[in-house]
mmCIF file of C-alpha atoms in Angstrom:
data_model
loop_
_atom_site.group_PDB
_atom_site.id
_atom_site.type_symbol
_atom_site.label_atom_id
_atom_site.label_comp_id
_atom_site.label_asym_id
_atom_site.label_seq_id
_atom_site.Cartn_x
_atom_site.Cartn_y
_atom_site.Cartn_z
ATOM 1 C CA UNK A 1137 91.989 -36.206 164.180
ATOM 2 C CA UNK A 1138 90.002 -33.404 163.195
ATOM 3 C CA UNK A 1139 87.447 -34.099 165.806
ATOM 4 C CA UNK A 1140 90.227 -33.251 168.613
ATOM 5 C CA UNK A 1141 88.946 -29.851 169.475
ATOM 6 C CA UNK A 1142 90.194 -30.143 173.378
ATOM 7 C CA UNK A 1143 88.734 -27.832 175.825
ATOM 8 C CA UNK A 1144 89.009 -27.631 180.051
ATOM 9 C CA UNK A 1145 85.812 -26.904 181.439
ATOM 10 C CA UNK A 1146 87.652 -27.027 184.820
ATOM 11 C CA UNK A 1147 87.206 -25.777 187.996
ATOM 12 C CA UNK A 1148 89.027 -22.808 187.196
ATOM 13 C CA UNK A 1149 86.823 -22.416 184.121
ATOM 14 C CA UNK A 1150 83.234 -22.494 186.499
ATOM 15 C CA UNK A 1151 84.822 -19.924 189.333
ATOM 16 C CA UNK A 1152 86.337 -17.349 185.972
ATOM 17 C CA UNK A 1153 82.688 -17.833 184.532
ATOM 18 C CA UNK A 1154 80.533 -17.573 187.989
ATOM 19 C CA UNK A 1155 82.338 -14.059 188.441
ATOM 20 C CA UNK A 1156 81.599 -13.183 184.677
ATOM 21 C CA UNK A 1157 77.863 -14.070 184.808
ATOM 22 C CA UNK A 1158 77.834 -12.003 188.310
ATOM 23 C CA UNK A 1159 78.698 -8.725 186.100
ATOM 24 C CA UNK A 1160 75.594 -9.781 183.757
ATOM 25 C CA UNK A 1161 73.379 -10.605 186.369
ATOM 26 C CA UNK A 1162 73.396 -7.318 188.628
ATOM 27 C CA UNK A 1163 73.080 -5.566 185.120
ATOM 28 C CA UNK A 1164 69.995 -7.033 184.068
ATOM 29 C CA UNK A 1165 68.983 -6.904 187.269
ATOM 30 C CA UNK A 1166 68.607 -3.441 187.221
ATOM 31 C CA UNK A 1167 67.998 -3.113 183.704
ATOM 32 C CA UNK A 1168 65.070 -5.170 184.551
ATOM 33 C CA UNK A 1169 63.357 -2.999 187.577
ATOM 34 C CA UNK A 1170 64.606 0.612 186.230
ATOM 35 C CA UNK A 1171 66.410 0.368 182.412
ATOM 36 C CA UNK A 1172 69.509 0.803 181.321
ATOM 37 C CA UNK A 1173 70.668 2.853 178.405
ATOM 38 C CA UNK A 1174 71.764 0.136 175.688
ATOM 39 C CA UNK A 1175 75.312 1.272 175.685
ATOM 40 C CA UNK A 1176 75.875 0.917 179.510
ATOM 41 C CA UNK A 1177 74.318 -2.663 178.820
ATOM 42 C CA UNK A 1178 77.173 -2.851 176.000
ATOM 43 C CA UNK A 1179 79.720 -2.289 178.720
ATOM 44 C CA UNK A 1180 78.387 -4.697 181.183
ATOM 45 C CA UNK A 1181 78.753 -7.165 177.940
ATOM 46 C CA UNK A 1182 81.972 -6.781 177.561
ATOM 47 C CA UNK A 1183 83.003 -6.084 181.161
ATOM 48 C CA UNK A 1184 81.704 -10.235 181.776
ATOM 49 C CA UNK A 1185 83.719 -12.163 179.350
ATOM 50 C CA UNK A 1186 86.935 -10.056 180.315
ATOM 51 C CA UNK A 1187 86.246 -11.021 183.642
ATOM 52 C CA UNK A 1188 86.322 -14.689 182.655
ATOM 53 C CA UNK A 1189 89.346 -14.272 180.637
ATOM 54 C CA UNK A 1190 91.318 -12.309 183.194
ATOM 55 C CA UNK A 1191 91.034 -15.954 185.761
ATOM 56 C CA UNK A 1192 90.590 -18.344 183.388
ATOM 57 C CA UNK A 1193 92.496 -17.294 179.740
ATOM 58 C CA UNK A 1194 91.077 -19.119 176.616
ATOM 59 C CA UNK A 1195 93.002 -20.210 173.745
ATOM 60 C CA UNK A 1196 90.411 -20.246 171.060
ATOM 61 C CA UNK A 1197 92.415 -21.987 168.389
ATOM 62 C CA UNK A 1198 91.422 -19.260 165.846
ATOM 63 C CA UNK A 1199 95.127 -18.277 165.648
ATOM 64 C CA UNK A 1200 98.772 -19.648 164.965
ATOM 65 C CA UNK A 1201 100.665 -20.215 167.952
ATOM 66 C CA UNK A 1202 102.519 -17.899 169.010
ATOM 67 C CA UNK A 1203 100.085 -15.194 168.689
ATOM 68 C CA UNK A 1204 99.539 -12.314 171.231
ATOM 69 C CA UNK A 1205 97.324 -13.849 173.874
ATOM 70 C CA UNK A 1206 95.366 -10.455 173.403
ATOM 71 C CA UNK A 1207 93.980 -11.652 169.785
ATOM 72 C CA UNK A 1208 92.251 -14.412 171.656
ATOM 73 C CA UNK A 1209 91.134 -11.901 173.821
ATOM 74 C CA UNK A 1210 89.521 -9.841 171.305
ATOM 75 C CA UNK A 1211 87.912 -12.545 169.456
ATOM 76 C CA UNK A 1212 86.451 -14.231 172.357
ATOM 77 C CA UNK A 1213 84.450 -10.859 173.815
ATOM 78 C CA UNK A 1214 83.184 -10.496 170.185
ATOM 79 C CA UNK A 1215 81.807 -13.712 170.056
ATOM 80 C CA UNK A 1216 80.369 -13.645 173.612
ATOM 81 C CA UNK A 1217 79.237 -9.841 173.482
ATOM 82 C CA UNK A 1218 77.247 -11.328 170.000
ATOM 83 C CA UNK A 1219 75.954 -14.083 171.713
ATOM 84 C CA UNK A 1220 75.029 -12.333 174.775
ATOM 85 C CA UNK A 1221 73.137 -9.956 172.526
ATOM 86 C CA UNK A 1222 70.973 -12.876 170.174
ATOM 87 C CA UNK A 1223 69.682 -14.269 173.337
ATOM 88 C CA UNK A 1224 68.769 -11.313 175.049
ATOM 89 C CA UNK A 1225 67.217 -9.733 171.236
ATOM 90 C CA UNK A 1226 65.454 -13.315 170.958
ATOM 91 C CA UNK A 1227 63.194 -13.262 173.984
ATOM 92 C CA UNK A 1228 60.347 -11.857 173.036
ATOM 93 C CA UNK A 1229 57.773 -14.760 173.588
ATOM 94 C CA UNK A 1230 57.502 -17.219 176.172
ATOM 95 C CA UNK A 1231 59.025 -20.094 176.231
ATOM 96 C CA UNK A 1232 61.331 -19.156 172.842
ATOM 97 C CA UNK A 1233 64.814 -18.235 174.521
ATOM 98 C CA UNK A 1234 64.695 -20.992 176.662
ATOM 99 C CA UNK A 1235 63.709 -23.542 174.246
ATOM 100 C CA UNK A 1236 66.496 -22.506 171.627
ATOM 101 C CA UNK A 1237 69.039 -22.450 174.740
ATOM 102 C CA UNK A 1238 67.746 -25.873 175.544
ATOM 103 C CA UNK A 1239 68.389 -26.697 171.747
ATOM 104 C CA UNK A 1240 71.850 -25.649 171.721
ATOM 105 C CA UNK A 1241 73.330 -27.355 175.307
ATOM 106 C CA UNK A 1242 71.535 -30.918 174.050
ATOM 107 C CA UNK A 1243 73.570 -30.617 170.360
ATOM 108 C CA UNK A 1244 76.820 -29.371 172.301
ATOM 109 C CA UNK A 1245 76.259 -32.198 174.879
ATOM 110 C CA UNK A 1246 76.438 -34.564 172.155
ATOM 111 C CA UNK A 1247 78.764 -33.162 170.213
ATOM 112 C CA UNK A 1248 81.253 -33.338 173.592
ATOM 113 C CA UNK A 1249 80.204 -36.981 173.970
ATOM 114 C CA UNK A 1250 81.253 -37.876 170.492
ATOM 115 C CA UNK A 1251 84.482 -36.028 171.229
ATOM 116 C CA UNK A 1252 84.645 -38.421 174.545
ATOM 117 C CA UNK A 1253 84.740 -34.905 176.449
ATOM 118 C CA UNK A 1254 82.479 -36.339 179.522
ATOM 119 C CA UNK A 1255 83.326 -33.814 181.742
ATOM 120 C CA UNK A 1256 81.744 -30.846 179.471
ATOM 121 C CA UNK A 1257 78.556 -33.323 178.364
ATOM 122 C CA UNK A 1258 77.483 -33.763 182.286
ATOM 123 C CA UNK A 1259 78.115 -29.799 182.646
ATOM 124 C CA UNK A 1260 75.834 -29.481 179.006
ATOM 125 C CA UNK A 1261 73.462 -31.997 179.675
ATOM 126 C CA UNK A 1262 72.776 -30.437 183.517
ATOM 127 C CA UNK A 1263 72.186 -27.270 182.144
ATOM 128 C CA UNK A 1264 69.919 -28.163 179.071
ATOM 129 C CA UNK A 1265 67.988 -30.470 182.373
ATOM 130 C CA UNK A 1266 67.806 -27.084 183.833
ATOM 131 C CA UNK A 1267 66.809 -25.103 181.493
ATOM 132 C CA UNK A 1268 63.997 -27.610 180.892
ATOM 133 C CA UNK A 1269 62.695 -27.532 184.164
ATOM 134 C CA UNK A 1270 62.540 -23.348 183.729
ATOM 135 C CA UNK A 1271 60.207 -23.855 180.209
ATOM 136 C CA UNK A 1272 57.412 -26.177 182.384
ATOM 137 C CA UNK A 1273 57.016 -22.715 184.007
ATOM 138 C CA UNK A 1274 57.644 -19.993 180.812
ATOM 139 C CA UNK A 1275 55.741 -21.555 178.340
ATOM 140 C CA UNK A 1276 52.355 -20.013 177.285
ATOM 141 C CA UNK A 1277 50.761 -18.573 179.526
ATOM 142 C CA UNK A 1278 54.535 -18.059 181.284
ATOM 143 C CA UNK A 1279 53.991 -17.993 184.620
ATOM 144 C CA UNK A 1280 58.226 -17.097 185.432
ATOM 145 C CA UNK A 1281 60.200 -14.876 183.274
ATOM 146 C CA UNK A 1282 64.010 -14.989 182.197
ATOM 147 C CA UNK A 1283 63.724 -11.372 181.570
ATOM 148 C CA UNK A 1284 67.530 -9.363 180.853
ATOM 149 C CA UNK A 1285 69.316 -11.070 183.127
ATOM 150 C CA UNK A 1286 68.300 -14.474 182.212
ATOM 151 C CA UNK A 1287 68.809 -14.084 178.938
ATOM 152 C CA UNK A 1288 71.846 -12.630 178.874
ATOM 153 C CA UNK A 1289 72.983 -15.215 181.276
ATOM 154 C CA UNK A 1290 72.131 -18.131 178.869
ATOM 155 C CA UNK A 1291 73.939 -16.339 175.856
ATOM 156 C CA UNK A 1292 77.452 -16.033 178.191
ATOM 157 C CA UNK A 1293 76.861 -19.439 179.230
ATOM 158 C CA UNK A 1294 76.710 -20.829 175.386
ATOM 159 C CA UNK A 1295 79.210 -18.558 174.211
ATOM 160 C CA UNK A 1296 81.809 -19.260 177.071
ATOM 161 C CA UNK A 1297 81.153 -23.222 177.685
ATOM 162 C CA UNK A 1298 81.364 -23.814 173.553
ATOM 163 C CA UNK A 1299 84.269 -22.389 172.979
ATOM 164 C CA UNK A 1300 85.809 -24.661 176.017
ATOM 165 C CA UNK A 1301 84.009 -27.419 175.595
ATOM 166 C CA UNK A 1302 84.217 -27.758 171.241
ATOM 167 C CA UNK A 1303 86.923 -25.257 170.862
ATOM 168 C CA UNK A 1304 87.973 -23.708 167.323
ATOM 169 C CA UNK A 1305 91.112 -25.634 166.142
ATOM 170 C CA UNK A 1306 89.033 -27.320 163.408
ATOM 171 C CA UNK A 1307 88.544 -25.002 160.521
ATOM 172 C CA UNK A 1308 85.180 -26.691 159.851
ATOM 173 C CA UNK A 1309 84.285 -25.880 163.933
ATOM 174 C CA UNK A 1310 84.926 -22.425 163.360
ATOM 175 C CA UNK A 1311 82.564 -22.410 160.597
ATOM 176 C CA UNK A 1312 79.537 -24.125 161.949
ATOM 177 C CA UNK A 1313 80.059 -23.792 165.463
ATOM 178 C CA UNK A 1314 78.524 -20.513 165.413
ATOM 179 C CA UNK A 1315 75.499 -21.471 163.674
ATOM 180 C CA UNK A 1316 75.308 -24.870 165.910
ATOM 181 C CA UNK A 1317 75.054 -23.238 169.056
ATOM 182 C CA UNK A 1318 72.694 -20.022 167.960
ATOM 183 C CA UNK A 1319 72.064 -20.268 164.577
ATOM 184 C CA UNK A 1320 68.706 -18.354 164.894
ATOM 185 C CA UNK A 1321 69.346 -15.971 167.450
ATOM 186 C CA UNK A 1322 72.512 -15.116 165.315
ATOM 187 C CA UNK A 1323 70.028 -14.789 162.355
ATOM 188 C CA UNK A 1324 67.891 -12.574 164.036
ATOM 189 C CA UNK A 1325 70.578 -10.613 165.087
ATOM 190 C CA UNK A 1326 72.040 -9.654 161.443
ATOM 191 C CA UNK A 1327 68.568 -9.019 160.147
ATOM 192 C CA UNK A 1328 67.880 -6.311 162.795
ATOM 193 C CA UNK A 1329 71.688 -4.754 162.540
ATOM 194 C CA UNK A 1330 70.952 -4.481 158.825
ATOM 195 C CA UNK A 1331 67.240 -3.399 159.116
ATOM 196 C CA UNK A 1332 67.835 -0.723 161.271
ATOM 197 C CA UNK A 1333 70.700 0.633 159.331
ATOM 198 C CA UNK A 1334 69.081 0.191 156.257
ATOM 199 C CA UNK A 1335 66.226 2.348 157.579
ATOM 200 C CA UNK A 1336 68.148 5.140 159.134
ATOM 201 C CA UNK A 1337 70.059 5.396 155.926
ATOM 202 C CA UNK A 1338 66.653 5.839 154.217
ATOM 203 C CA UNK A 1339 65.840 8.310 156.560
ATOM 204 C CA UNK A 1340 69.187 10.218 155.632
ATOM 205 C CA UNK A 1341 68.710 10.259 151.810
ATOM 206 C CA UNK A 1342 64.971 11.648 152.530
ATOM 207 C CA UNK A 1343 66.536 14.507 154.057
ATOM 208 C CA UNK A 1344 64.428 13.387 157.718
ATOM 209 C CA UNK A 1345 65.628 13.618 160.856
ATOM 210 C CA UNK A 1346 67.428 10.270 161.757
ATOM 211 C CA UNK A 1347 65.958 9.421 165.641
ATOM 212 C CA UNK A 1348 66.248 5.403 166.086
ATOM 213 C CA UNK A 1349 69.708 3.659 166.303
ATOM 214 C CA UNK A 1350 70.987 0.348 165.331
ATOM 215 C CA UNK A 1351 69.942 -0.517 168.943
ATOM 216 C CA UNK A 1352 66.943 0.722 169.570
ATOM 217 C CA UNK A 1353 64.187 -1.496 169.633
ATOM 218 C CA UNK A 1354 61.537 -2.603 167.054
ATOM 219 C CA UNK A 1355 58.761 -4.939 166.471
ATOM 220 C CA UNK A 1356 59.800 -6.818 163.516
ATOM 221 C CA UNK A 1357 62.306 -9.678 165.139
ATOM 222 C CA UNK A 1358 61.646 -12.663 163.621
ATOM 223 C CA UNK A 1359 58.951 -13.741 166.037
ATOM 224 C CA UNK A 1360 56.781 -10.916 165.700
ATOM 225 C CA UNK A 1361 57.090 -11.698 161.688
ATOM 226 C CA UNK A 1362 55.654 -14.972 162.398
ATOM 227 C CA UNK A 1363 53.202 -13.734 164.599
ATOM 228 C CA UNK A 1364 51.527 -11.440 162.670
ATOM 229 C CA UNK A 1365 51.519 -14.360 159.788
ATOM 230 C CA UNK A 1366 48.870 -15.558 162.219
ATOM 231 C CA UNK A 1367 50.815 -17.993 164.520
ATOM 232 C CA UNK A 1368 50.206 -18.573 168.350
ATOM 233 C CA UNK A 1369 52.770 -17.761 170.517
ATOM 234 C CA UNK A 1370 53.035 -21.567 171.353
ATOM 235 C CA UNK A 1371 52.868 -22.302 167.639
ATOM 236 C CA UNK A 1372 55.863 -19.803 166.648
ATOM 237 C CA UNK A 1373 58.471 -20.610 169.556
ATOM 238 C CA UNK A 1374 58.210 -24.337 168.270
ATOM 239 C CA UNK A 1375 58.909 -23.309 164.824
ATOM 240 C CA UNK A 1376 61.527 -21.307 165.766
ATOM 241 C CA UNK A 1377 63.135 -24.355 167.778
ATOM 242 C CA UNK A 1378 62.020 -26.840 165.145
ATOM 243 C CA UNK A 1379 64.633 -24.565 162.811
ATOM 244 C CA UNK A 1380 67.253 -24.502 165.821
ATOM 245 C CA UNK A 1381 66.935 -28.167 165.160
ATOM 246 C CA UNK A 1382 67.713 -28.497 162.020
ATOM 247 C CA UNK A 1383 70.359 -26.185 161.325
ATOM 248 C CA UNK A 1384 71.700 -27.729 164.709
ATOM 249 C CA UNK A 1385 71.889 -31.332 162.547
ATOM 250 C CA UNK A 1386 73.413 -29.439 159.729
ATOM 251 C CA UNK A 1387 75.903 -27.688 161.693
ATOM 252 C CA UNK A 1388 76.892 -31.171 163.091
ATOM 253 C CA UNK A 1389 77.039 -33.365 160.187
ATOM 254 C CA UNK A 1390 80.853 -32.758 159.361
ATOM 255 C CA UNK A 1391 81.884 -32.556 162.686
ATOM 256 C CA UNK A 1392 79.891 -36.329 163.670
ATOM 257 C CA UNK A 1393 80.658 -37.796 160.028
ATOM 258 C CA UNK A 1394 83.791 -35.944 158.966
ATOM 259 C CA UNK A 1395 84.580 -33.222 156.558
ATOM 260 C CA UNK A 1396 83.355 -34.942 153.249
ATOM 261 C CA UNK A 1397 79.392 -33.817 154.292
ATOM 262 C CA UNK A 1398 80.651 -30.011 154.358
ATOM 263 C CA UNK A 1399 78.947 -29.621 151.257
ATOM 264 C CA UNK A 1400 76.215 -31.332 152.264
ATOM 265 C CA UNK A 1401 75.983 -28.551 154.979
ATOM 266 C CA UNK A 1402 76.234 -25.749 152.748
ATOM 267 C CA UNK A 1403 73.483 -27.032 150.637
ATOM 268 C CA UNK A 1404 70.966 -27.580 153.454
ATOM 269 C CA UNK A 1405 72.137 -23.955 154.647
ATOM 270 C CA UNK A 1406 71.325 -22.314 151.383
ATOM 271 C CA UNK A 1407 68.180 -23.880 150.777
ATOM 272 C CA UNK A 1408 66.979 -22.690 154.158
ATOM 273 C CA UNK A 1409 68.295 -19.513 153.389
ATOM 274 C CA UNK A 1410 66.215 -19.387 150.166
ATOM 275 C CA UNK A 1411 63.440 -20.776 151.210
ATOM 276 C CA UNK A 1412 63.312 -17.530 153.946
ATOM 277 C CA UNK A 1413 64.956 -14.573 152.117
ATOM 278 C CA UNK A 1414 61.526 -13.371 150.930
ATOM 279 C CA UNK A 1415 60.337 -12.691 154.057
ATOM 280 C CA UNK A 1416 62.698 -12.519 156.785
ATOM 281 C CA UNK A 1417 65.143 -9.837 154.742
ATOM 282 C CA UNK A 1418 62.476 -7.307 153.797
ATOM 283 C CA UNK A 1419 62.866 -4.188 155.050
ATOM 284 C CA UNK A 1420 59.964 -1.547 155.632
ATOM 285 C CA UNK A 1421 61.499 1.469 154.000
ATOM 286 C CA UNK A 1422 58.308 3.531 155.102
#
């Protein structure tokens, strides 16, 4: 059936990924105590998942067989270097990175369970327990910190045990996996890419002298939107994860109850969508 998406979160799998997150960790380790420049942070991103892939190759179901193994390759740091990036981009408030983490390993341990993958919903379910235990400590007032190297390390984690675990031979998983797993963080992540361009190409037509990048940071994420609409910090990391939720649900739908509630999906998707565009897309031109 459609709903055999396969997957070997094996001992090989955990050793390939340890020595990935290792790359991740020393990097925001010490982009942590003395900065890094964002595209030596790039490189780290990318170094990590080829690290993985070099011990443990991934088939990620995307292409025909008989394909290069190197288009797997490709496809599988661009995911992970994305996903890498929408955790680390989402931390900005206590207890918000972790909780949408948390979000995503419950729906993916449930979504192996249904798929009678045990194996990858005790490795899902451990680490959403985990991750748990962390937010007792990082809520407001945080008393602990993920910081880069935290962060980071959750986004290889999702990216790396979802594509093993739910795998992408289903059309429909290749779809909505993505917005399953980090639909917000993903979210966030387009919004600033095209903010930030969108600016420094106003800055071009002006005539002024371009000085921020697409990576250079700002303070209108999606969380500081929401907090300067007058929400706690409490109060705006639960709505973020309350919206994790649903589009979780929505994601899931086909793949629980087959691929007749696609549309059903879509629908949900676009009146979210809608119902945000007014504020979330605006771009300050000034």
């Amino acid at each position: 059936g459609w709903l055999d998406y396969g997957g070997q979160l094996t001992w090989s799998w955990l050793t390939a990924f340890a020595a990935g997150s290792t790359v991740l960790v020393v990097a925001g380790f010490v982009d942590d105590r003395k900065g890094l420049s964002p595209w030596v942070k790039l490189c780290a991103h990318v170094l990590a998942p080829t690290v993985l892939f070099a011990l443990h190759p991934i088939v990620t179901g995307f292409f025909p067989a008989g394909w290069h193994w190197g288009f797997d390759y490709c496809l599988f740091v661009a995911w992970t270097v994305v996903l890498i990036n929408a955790f680390n981009l989402i931390d900005g408030l206590d207890g918000l990175c972790g909780g949408l983490a948390a979000v995503a390993t419950v729906a993916l341990g449930a979504l192996s369970l249904m798929n009678e993958r045990f194996d990858a919903a005790i490795l899902m379910f451990v680490m959403a327990g985990a991750i748990l235990g962390f937010l007792k400590y990082n809520v407001n007032p945080a008393r602990i910190f993920l910081g880069d190297a935290g962060s980071m390390l959750l986004g290889f984690f999702l990216a790396t045990a979802a594509t093993e675990a739910v795998g992408r031979k289903a059309v429909v998983g290749v779809i909505l996996l993505p917005i399953a797993v980090a639909g917000v963080p993903l979210l966030d992540v387009l919004l600033a890419v095209w903010r930030r361009g969108a600016r420094r190409f106003a800055a071009k037509l002006r005539g002024e002298t371009v000085t921020n990048g697409i990576f250079t940071a700002d303070s209108d994420h999606l969380h500081h939107r929401l907090l300067r609409a007058g929400g706690s910090q409490r109060r705006v990391a639960v709505i973020m994860q309350v919206i994790a939720i649903v589009l979780a649900l929505l994601a899931f739908l086909p793949m629980f109850l087959g691929e007749r509630l696609l549309g059903l999906s879509l629908v949900g998707f676009m009146i979210i969508a809608l119902a945000g565009l007014r504020n979330l897309t605006r771009v300050e031109m000034q």
